[in-house]
Structure formats: structure tokens, C-alpha cells
Coordinates of C-alpha atoms in Angstrom, one line a residue:
X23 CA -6.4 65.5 -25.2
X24 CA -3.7 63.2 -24.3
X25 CA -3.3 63.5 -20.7
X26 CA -2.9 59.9 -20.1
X27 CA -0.7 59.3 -22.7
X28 CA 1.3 62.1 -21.5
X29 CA 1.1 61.1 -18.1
X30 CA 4.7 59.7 -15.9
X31 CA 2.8 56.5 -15.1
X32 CA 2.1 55.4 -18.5
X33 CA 5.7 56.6 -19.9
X34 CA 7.2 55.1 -16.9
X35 CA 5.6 51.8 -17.8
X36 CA 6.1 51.9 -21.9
X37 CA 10.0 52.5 -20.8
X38 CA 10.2 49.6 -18.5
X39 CA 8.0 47.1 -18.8
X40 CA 8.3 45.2 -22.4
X41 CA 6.3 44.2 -25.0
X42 CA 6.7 40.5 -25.8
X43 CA 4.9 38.9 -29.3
X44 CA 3.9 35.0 -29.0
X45 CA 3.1 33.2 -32.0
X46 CA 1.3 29.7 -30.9
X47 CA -0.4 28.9 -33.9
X48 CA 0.2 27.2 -37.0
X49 CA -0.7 30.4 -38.8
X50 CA 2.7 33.0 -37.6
X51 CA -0.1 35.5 -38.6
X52 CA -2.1 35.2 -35.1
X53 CA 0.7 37.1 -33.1
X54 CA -0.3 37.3 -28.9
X55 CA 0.8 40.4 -27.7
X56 CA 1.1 40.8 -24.0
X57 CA 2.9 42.4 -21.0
X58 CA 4.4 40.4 -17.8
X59 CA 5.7 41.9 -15.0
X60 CA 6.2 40.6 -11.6
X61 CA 7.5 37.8 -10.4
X62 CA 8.0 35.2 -12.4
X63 CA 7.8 32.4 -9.7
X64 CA 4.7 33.1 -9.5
X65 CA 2.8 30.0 -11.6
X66 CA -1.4 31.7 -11.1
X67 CA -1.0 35.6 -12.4
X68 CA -3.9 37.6 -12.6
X69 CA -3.8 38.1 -16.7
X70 CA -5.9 41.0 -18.4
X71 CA -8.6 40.7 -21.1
X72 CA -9.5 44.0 -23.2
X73 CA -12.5 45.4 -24.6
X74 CA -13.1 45.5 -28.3
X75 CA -11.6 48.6 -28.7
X76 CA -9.0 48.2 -26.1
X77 CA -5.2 46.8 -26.4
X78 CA -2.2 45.4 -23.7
X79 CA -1.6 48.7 -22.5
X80 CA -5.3 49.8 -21.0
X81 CA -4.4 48.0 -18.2
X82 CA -1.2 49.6 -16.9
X83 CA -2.8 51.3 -14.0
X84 CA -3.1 47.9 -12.9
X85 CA 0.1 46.2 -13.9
X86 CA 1.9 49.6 -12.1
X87 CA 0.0 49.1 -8.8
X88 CA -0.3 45.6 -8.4
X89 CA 3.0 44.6 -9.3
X90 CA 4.1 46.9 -6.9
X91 CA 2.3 44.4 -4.0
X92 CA 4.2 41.6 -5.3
X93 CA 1.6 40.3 -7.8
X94 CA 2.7 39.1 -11.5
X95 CA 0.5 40.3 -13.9
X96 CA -0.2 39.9 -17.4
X97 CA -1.9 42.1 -19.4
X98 CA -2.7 40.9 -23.6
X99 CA -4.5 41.6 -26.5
X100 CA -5.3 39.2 -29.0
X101 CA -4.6 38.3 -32.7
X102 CA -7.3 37.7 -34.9
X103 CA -10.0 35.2 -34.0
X104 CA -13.6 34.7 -35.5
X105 CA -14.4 32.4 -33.3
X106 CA -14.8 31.7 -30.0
X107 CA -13.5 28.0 -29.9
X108 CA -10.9 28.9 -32.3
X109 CA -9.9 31.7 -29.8
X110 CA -10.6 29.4 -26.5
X111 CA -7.9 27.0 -28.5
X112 CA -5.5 29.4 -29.2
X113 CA -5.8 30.9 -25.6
X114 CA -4.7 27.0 -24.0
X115 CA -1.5 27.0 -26.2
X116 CA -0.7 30.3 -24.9
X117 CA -1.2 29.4 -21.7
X118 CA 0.9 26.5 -22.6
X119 CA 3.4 28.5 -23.9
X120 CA 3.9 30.6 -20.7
X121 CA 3.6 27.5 -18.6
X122 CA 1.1 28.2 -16.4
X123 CA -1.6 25.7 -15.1
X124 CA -4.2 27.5 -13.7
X125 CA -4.9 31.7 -13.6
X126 CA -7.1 34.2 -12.4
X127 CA -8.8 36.4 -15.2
X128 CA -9.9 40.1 -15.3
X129 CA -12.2 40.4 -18.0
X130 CA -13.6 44.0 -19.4
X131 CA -16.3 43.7 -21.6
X132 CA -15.6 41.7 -24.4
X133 CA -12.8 40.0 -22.2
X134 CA -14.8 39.3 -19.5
X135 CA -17.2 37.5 -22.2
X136 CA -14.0 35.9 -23.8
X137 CA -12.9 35.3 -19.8
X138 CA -16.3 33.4 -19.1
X139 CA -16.1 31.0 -22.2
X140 CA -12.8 29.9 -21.8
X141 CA -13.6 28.9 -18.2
X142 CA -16.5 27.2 -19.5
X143 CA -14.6 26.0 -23.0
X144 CA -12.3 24.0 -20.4
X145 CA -14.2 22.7 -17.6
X146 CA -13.1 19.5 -17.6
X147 CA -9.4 20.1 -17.6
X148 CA -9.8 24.1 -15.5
X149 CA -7.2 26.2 -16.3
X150 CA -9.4 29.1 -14.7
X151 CA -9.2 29.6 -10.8
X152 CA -11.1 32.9 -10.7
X153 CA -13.2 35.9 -12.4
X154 CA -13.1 39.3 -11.8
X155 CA -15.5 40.6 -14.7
X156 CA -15.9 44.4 -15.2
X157 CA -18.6 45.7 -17.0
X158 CA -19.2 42.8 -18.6
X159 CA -21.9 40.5 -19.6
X160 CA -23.1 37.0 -20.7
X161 CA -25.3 36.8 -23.5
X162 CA -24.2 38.4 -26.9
X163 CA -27.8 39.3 -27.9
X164 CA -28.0 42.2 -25.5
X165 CA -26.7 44.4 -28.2
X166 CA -29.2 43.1 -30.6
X167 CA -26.4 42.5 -33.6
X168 CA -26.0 38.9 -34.0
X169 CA -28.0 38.9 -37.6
X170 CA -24.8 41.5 -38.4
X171 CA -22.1 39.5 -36.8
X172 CA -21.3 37.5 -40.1
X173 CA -20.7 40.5 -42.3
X174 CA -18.6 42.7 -40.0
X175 CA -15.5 40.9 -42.0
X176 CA -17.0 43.0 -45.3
X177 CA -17.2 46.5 -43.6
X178 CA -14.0 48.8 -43.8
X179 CA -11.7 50.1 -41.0
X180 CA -13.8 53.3 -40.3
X181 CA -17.4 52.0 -40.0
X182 CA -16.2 49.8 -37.2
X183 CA -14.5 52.5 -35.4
X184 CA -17.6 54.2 -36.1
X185 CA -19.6 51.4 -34.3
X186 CA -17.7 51.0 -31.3
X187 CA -17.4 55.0 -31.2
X188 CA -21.1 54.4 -30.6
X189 CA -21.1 52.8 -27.5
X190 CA -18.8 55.4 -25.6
X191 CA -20.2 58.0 -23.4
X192 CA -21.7 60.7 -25.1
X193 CA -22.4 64.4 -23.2
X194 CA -21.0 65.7 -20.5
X195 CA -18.1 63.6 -18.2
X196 CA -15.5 64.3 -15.3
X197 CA -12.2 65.3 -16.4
X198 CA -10.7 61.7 -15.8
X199 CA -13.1 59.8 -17.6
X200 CA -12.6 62.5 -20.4
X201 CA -9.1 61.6 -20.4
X202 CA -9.7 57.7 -20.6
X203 CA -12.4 58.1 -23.5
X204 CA -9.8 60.4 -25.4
X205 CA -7.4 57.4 -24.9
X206 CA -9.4 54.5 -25.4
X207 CA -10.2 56.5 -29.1
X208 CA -5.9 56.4 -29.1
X209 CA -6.0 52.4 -29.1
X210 CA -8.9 51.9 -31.0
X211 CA -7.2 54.3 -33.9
X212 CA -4.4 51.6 -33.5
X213 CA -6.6 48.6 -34.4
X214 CA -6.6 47.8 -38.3
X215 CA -9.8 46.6 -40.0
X216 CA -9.7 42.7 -39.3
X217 CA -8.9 43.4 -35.3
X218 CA -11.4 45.4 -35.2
X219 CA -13.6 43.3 -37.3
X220 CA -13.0 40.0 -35.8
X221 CA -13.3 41.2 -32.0
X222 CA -16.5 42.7 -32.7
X223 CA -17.4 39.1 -34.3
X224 CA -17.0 37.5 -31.3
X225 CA -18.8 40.0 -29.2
X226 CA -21.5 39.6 -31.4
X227 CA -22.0 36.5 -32.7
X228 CA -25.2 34.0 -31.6
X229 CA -23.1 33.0 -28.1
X230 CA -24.4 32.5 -24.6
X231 CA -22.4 31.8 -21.3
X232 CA -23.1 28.0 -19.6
X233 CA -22.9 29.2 -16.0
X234 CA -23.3 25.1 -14.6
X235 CA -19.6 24.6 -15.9
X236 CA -18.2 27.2 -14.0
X237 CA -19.9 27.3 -10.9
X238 CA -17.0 26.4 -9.1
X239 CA -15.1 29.3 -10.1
X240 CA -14.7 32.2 -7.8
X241 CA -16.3 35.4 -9.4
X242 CA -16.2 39.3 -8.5
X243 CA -18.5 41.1 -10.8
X244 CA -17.3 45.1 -11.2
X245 CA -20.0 47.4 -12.3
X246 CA -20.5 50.9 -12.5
X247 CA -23.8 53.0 -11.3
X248 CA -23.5 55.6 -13.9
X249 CA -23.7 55.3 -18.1
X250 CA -22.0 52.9 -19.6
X251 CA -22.2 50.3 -22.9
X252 CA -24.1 47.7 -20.6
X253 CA -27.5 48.0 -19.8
X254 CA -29.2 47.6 -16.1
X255 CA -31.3 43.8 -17.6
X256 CA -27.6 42.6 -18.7
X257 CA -26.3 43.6 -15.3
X258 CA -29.0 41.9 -13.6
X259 CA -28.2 38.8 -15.6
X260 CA -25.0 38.5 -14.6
X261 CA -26.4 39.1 -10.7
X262 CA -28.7 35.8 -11.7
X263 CA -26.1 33.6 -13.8
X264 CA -23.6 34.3 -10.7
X265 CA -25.7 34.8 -7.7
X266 CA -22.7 34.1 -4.8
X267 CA -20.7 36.3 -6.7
X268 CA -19.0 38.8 -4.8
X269 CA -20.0 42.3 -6.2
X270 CA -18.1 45.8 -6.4
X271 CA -20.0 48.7 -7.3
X272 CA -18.3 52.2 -8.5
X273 CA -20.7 55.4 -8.4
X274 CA -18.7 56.4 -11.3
X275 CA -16.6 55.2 -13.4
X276 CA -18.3 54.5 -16.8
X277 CA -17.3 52.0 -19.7
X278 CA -13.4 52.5 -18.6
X279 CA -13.1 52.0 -14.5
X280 CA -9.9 50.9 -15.1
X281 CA -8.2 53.8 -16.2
X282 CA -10.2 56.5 -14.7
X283 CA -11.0 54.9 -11.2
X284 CA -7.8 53.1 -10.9
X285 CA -7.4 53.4 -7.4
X286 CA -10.8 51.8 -6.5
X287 CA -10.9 49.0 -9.3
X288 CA -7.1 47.9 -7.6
X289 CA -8.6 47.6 -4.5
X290 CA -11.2 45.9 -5.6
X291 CA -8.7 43.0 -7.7
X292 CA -6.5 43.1 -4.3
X293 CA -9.5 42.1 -2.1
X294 CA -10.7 39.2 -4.9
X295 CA -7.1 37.9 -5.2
X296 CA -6.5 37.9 -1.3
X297 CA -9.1 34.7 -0.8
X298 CA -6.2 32.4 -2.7
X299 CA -3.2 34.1 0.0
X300 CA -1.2 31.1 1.1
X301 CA -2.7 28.6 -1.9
X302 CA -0.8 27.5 -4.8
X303 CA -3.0 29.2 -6.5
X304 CA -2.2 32.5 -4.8
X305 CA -1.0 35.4 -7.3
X306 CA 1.2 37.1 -5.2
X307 CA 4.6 36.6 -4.0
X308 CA 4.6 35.4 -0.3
X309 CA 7.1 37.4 0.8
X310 CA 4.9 40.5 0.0
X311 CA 1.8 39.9 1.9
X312 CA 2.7 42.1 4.3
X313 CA 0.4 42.8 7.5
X314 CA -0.2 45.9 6.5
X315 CA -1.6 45.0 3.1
X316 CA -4.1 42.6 4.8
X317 CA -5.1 45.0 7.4
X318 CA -5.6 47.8 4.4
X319 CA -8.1 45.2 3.0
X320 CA -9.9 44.2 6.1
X321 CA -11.1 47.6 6.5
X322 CA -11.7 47.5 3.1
X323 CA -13.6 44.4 3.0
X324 CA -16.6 46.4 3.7
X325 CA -17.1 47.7 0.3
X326 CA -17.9 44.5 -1.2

């Protein structure tokens, strides 16, 4: 039941990378909690946006591997926001906080949404370079909720859980994805009632992505071929709303790539980030591009 939590990678990673809290609010009750590893030269990271029922540590696969190339990375979860300028806001001052001008985002789900309207929240002044959006989607009535949206505040702890239990795969799965279900369940058990409640707010609420005031940001759009939350019109969608996009398909892989097809999503944020080697804006530390690296992705390159 707890393979990954088990696992050397993940205890490896709770034992060396920290946990910092940010308060950059007015109200010390919105804490940011997030995870920074790499090099801290580096002034564009790649930073990590969960699902709703996801926190900082979903991502470690990723922080693990690509911090290994040289890349900093930052992976967060948020406090509690109802809505989605108050979170766009609150996102800016963080930003602020860390010092950082401009990022690349990798949104899953509900962070890929989050991701998309905080590219489009500050157009005028971009603090987003890039996109990589994973299983994600654009328009918040796709799950056919936002007459609910307002009364999610009013529900308790376990009829959330309940309807983000929902949307996970039901019947039969390969062991990995087993495993990353079993510890998505984990994080979400670690959510209280007004993260939960307020997340699914936002992923539900009357909202709809502006794609003119981001079409100069550089997107990769991750999907998977087999079940997952999203269905094949809201993936098509995004195809439309983002039609140079670059696109990575996964056979397999589910609502949680990211944990059980690690390996292939990595790739996949190596080859996107690669574009930006040798920019200001690159995420990596120069002195680790390596010829090796960039010959591994050219014969990647293929697979997008």
C-alpha cells in the first residue's frame, strides 16, 4: 500500500531536501509551502503546480532527476485561495519574495489551470516564460460543477475527499499506477476541509482561459492515451486554444504521469526546457549542459 512512500527516492528526498513555509500576505494564515533545490543562481526555475488533491511532495520524481541535470526546481502547494485573482495576487508576491522575474511552469490539473491564468492574469508585465501542462485543461465547465462551486465552503472534510476520490481511476491498473493512486489518497488524507474546499473552488468555479494573452508563451501540453479525470473534448480544446503547442503523449500513465511514468514525463520537461539553453531565461545551470545531455534529447526529440 505504501510502496512509494516507502520507497529510497522519496525518503532520500524528505531527508535532504527541506520544506520552507512563505507567508506573503497580510493574512500569516495563507502559508506557501514549497521545495527548492538546485542551484540557486539560477533566476527562471521550472516551479510545480499540484492537483487538487495533490501537495509539494507529488513532484519529487521530478525535483530528484532534474536537479540532478543542473536544473533548480521548485515544487509548492498553496494556502487557501477562493479565488483565482486573489490567488494570481498572492502567487506575484511569492514570486516577489523568491526574487525571480520570469519562470517556467508545470501545471497538473488544477495547476496547469492555475498555471494558465496566472500567465494570462499578468500579460502585461509576463512573469511566465513557458507551459508544460499535464493533463490539464482550460475551461472549468468541463466537469459540469460551477452551479456547486459556491457551496463547497459548507461541505465537510470527507465529502470532498469523497468527490475528488471520484475522479481517480476506478478497476483494474498496473502495479505503478496502483502505487501512485494509493499515494495520491496519502496527500489528499493530509488536506483539511478548507484546502480541500477552496482548491476545488477554484477548479470549479465559472472561469475560462484567454489564450490571446498568452500566445506568446511557449507551451508543451502532456496527456495520457489511457483513463484519466479529463475527457477526449477537453483535450481537444486545449489542442485548439494552443494549436503550435508542442505535444507529449504517454500510452499510459493515467491522472498521475508524474509519479508512475517518471522517467518519460522528465524527458519530456528536459526536452521543453532545452529550447531556453543559453538564454537568461534558461533553467539550468550552464555548466551542466553537457553534450551528452543534448545528444540524449536529440534522439529524443522524436517523441514529440
Amino acid at each position: 500500500m505504501e510502496e512509494i512512500k516507502l520507497s529510497p527516492d522519496y525518503n532520500w528526498f524528505r531527508s535532504t531536501v527541506p520544506l520552507k513555509r512563505i507567508i506573503v500576505d497580510d493574512d500569516d494564515s495563507k502559508v506557501w509551502s514549497l521545495y527548492d533545490a538546485g542551484p540557486k543562481s539560477i533566476r527562471c526555475p521550472i516551479i510545480f503546480l499540484p492537483p487538487v488533491s495533490g501537495t509539494a511532495e507529488v513532484f519529487f520524481q521530478q525535483l530528484l532527476a532534474l536537479t540532478g541535470w543542473g536544473y533548480r526546481v521548485i515544487s509548492l502547494q498553496y494556502p487557501v485561495y477562493w479565488d483565482l485573482l486573489e490567488f494570481c495576487d498572492g502567487f506575484r508576491k511569492l514570486l516577489d519574495h523568491l526574487q525571480l522575474d520570469k519562470v517556467h511552469l508545470f501545471g497538473a490539473s488544477l495547476g496547469g489551470f492555475l498555471a494558465q491564468k496566472f500567465a494570462e492574469c499578468t500579460h502585461k508585465s509576463p512573469r511566465v516564460h513557458s507551459l508544460i501542462l499535464c493533463n490539464s485543461f482550460s475551461d472549468t465547465s468541463i466537469f459540469n460543477q460551477t452551479w456547486t462551486a459556491n457551496s463547497f465552503w459548507l461541505m465537510p472534510a470527507f465529502m470532498l475527499k469523497k468527490i475528488v476520490l471520484g475522479n481517480f481511476a476506478k478497476g483494474p491498473v498496473d502495479p505503478k499506477m496502483a502505487d501512485a493512486i494509493d499515494f495520491m489518497v496519502d496527500r489528499l488524507e493530509s488536506l483539511n476541509q478548507s484546502e480541500l474546499a477552496s482548491r476545488l473552488t477554484l477548479n470549479c468555479q465559472n472561469s475560462y482561459v484567454e489564450p490571446h494573452k498568452i500566445k506568446d508563451v511557449a507551451v508543451t501540453i502532456i496527456d495520457v492515451f489511457d483513463q484519466s479525470a479529463l475527457s477526449l473534448e477537453a483535450k481537444e480544446e486545449m489542442y485548439k486554444l494552443y494549436p503550435n503547442a508542442r505535444r507529449a503523449h504517454l500510452k499510459t500513465g493515467g491522472n498521475f504521469p508524474y509519479l508512475c511514468r517518471s522517467a518519460e514525463v522528465n524527458l519530456y520537461i528536459q526536452i521543453h526546457l532545452r529550447q531556453f539553453h543559453g538564454t537568461r531565461y534558461a533553467a539550468i545551470n550552464p555548466a551542466m549542459v553537457s553534450a551528452e545531455e543534448l545528444e540524449h534529447l536529440d534522439s529524443e526529440e522524436t517523441l514529440l
